Short mmCIF file of C-alpha atoms in Angstrom, two decimals:
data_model
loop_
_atom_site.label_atom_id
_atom_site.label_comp_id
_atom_site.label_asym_id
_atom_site.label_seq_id
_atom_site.Cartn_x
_atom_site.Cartn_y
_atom_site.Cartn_z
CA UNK J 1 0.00 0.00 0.00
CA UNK J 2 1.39 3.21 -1.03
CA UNK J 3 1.72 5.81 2.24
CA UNK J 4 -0.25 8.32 2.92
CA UNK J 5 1.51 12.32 3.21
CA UNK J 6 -0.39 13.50 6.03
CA UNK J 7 -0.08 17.06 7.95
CA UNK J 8 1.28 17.01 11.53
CA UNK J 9 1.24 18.68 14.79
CA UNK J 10 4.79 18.63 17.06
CA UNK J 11 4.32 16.51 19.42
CA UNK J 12 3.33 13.86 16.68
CA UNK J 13 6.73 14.95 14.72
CA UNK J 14 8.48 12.90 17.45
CA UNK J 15 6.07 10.11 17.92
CA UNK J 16 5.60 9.30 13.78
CA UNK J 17 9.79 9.53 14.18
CA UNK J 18 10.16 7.17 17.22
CA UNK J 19 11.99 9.96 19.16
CA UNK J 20 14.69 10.29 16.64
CA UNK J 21 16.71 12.55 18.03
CA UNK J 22 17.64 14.92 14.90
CA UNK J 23 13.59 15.09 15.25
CA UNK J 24 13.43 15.96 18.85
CA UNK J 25 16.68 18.52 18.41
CA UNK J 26 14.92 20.82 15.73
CA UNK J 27 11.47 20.45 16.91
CA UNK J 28 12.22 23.66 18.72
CA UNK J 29 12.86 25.53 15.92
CA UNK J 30 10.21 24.74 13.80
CA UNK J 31 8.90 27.67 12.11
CA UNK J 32 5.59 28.57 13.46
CA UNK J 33 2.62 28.37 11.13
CA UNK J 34 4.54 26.01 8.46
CA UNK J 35 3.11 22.90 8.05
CA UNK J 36 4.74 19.53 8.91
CA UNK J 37 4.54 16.26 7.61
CA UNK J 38 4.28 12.40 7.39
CA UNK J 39 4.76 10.22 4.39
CA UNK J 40 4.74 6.13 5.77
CA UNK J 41 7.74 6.24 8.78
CA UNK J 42 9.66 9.63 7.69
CA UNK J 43 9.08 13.48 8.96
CA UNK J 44 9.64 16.44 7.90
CA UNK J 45 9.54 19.72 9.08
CA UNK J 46 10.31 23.50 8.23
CA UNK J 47 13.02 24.20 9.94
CA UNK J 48 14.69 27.39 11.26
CA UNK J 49 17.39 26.43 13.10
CA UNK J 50 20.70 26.82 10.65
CA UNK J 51 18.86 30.18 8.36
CA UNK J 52 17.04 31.54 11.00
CA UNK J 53 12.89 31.92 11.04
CA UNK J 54 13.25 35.17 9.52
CA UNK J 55 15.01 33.65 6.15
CA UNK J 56 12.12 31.16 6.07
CA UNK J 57 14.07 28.16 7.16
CA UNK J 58 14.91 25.02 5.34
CA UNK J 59 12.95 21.36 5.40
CA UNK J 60 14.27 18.25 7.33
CA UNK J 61 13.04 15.23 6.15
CA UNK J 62 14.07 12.25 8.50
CA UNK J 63 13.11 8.76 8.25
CA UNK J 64 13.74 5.57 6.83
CA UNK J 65 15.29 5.98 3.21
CA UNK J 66 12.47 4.70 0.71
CA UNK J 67 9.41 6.54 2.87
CA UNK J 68 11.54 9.23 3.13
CA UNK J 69 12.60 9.50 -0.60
CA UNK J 70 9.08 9.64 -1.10
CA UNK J 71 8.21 12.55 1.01
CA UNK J 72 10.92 14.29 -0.41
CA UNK J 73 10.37 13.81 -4.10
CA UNK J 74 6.45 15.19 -3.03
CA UNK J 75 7.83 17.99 -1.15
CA UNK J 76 9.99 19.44 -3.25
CA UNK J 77 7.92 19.86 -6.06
CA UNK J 78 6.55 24.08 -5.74
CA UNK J 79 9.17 24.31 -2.95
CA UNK J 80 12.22 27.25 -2.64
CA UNK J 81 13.23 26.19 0.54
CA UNK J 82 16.62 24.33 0.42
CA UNK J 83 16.20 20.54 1.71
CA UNK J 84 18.03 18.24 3.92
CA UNK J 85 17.23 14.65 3.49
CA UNK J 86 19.12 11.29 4.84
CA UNK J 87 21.91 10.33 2.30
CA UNK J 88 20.13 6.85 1.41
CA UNK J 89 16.47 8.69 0.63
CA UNK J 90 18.88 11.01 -1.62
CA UNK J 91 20.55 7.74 -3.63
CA UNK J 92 16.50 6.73 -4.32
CA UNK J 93 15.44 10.43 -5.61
CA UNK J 94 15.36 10.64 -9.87
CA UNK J 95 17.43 12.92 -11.45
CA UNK J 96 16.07 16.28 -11.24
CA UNK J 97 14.38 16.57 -7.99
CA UNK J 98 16.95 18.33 -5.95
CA UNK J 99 20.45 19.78 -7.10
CA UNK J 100 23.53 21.26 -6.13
CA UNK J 101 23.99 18.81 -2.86
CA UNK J 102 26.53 18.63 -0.38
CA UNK J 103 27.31 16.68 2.66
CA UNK J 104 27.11 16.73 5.94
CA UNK J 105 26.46 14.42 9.17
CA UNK J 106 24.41 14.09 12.47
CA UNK J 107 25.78 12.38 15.53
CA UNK J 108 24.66 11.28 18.38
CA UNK J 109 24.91 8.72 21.79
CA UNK J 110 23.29 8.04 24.70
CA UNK J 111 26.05 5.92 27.15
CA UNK J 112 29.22 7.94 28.01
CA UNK J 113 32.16 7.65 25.59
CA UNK J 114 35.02 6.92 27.86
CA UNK J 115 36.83 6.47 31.54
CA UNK J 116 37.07 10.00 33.25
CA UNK J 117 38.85 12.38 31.08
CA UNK J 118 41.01 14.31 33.21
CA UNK J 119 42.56 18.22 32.46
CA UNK J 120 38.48 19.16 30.54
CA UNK J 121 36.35 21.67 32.97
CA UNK J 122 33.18 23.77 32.78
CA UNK J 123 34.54 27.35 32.07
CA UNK J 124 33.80 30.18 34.37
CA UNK J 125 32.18 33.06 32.31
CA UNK J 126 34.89 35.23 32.51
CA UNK J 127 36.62 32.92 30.04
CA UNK J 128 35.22 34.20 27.54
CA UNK J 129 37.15 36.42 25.81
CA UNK J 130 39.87 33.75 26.12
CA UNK J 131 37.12 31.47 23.86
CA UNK J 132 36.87 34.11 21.56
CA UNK J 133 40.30 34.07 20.77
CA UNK J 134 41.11 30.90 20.49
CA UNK J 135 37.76 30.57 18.20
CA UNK J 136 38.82 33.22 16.18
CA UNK J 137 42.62 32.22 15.40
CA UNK J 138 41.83 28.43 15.10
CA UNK J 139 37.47 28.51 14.06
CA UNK J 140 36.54 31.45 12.63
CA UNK J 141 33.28 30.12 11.12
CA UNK J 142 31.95 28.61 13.80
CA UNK J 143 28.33 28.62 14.02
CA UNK J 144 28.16 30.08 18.13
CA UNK J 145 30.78 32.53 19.41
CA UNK J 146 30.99 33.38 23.25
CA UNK J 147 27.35 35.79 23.97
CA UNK J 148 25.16 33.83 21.45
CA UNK J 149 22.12 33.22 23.76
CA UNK J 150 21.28 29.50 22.71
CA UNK J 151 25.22 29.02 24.67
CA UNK J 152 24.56 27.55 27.93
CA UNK J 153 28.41 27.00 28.71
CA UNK J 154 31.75 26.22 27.73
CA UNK J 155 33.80 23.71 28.24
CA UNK J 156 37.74 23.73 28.19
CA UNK J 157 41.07 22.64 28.17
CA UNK J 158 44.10 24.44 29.45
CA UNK J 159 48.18 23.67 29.01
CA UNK J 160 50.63 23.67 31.81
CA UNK J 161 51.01 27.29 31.40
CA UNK J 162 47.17 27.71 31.70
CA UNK J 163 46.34 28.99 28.36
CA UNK J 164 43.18 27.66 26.56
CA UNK J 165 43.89 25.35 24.16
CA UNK J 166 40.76 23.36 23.56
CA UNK J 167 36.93 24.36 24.31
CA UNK J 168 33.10 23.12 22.97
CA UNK J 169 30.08 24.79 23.85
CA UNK J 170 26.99 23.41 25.31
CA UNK J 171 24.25 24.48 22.91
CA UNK J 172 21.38 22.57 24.39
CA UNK J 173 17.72 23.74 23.98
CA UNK J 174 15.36 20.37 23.65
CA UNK J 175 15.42 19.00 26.83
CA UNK J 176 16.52 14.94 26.75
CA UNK J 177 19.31 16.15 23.91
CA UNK J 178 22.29 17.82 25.33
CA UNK J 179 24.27 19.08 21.94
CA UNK J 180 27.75 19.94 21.60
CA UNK J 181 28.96 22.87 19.26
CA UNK J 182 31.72 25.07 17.82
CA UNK J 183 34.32 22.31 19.15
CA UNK J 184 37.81 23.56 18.52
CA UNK J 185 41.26 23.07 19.51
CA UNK J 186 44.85 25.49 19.03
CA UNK J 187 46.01 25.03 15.25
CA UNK J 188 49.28 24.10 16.17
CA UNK J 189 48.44 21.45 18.66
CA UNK J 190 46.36 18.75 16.22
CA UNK J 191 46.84 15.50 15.83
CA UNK J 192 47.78 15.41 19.37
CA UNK J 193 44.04 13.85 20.99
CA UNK J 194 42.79 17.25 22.36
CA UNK J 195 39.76 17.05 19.99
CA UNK J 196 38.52 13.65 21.35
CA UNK J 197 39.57 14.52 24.76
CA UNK J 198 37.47 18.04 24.77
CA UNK J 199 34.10 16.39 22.64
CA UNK J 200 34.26 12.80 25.02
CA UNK J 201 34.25 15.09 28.13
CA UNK J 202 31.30 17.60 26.93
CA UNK J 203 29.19 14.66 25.59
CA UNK J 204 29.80 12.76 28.59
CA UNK J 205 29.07 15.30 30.93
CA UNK J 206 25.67 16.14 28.43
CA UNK J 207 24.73 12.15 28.40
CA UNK J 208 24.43 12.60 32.42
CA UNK J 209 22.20 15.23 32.48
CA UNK J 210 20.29 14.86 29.34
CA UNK J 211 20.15 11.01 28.68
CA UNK J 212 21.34 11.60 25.15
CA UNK J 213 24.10 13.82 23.55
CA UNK J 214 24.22 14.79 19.71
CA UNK J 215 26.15 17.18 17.45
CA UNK J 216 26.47 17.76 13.68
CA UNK J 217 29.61 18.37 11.57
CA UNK J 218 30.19 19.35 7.71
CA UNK J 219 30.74 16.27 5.53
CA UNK J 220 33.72 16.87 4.20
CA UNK J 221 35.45 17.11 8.17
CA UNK J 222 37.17 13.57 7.84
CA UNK J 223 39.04 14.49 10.83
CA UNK J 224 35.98 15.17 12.92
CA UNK J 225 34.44 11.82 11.81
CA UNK J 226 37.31 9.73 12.32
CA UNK J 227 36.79 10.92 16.46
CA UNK J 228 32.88 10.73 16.58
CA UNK J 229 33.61 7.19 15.33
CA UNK J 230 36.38 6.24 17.88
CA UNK J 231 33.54 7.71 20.42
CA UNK J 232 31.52 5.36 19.20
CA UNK J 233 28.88 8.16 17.98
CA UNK J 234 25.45 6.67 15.86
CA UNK J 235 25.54 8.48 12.33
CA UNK J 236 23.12 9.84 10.44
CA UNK J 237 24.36 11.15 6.63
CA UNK J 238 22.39 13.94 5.19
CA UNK J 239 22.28 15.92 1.84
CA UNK J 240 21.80 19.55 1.82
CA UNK J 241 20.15 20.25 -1.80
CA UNK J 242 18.27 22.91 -3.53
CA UNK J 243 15.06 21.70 -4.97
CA UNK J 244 15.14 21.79 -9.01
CA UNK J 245 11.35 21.76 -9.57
CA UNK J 246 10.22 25.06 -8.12
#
């Protein structure tokens, strides 16, 4: 029997996805008054979380890869909203439904990565001009600087001289998924495990209070990927495309 697309509230975004937890991060951000949808198992949902509400968001369609290849192909017919849809629903889609795609991947976990990491701490607030610095020689892009509101802290890592070398901030806004951002470490000191040491203490630390940690990172980072996968971080590939049918 071919599925249904249906119209959805929510709270029924995270029940029709089985609490996925890409679902239950963005649910917060859904644009207001945009509808939502269900095609068989997969969501999808405008989204205003990476262009902001006032730039009329993007869709993200989750779910398993034929339903959601379905929803997709439907949805993106009329639409000018760019998509993101899960990397196996993209590999179904006929030529000619979305276009100029790139990569990029969700992570997640909910059991602590590692034995106590030692030498990572909660930063005190007036550290953060310190994070600004080392953000801005070693991360310029990153997508929260020290003052963004949706930052609830940062974490750290100091040398034996007590300069900042390492810090990730806590970004978490659905409660039951703690997410880790704008994780960086001193230019000249990769390669040496501060990158796993800094994300393995945030997520743990996240997992305890939240049940569940998660984070995203561009798909081209090979480097980042190769430590969410020591971490033994769940994966979720997604395509970022522009619809072609509009």
């Amino acid at each position: 029997m071919t599925p249904a697309l249906r119209t959805l509230e929510t709270e029924e975004l995270v029940s029709v996805s089985r609490g996925h937890p890409l679902v239950r991060h963005l649910a917060p951000h859904r644009v207001a008054g945009e509808t939502a949808w269900s095609y068989g198992d997969a969501v999808a949902l405008v989204n205003g979380y990476w262009d902001g509400v006032d730039q009329g968001g993007d869709i993200m369609v989750v779910g398993p890869a034929q339903d959601a290849a379905g929803l997709t192909e439907l949805l993106a017919r009329g639409q000018r909203r760019p998509m993101s849809v899960p990397a196996a629903a993209y590999a179904l889609l006929p030529d000619g439904v979305l276009t100029q795609p790139h990569g990029w991947g969700f992570r997640w976990l909910e059991t602590p990565t590692s034995p106590a990491v030692e030498g990572v701490a909660w930063l005190p607030s007036e550290a953060e001009d310190e994070v600004q610095r080392l953000l801005g020689d070693a991360f310029p892009e990153a997508s929260f600087k020290p003052g963004d509101p949706r930052v609830r802290q940062w974490a750290g890592i100091r040398d034996g001289n007590g300069s900042l070398v390492a810090c990730a901030a806590d970004t978490t806004e659905a409660p039951g998924v703690g997410f880790v951002a704008a994780i960086t470490t001193r230019t000249e000191l990769r390669g040496q495990g501060l990158g796993r040491r800094i994300t393995g203490w945030t997520l743990d630390r996240l997992v305890e209070r939240e049940g569940l940690a998660a984070l995203w990172h561009y798909g081209g980072n090979l480097a980042a990927a190769k430590v969410y996968d020591a971490l033994g971080m769940r994966r979720l590939d997604m395509v970022a495309a522009e619809p072609a049918l509009s």
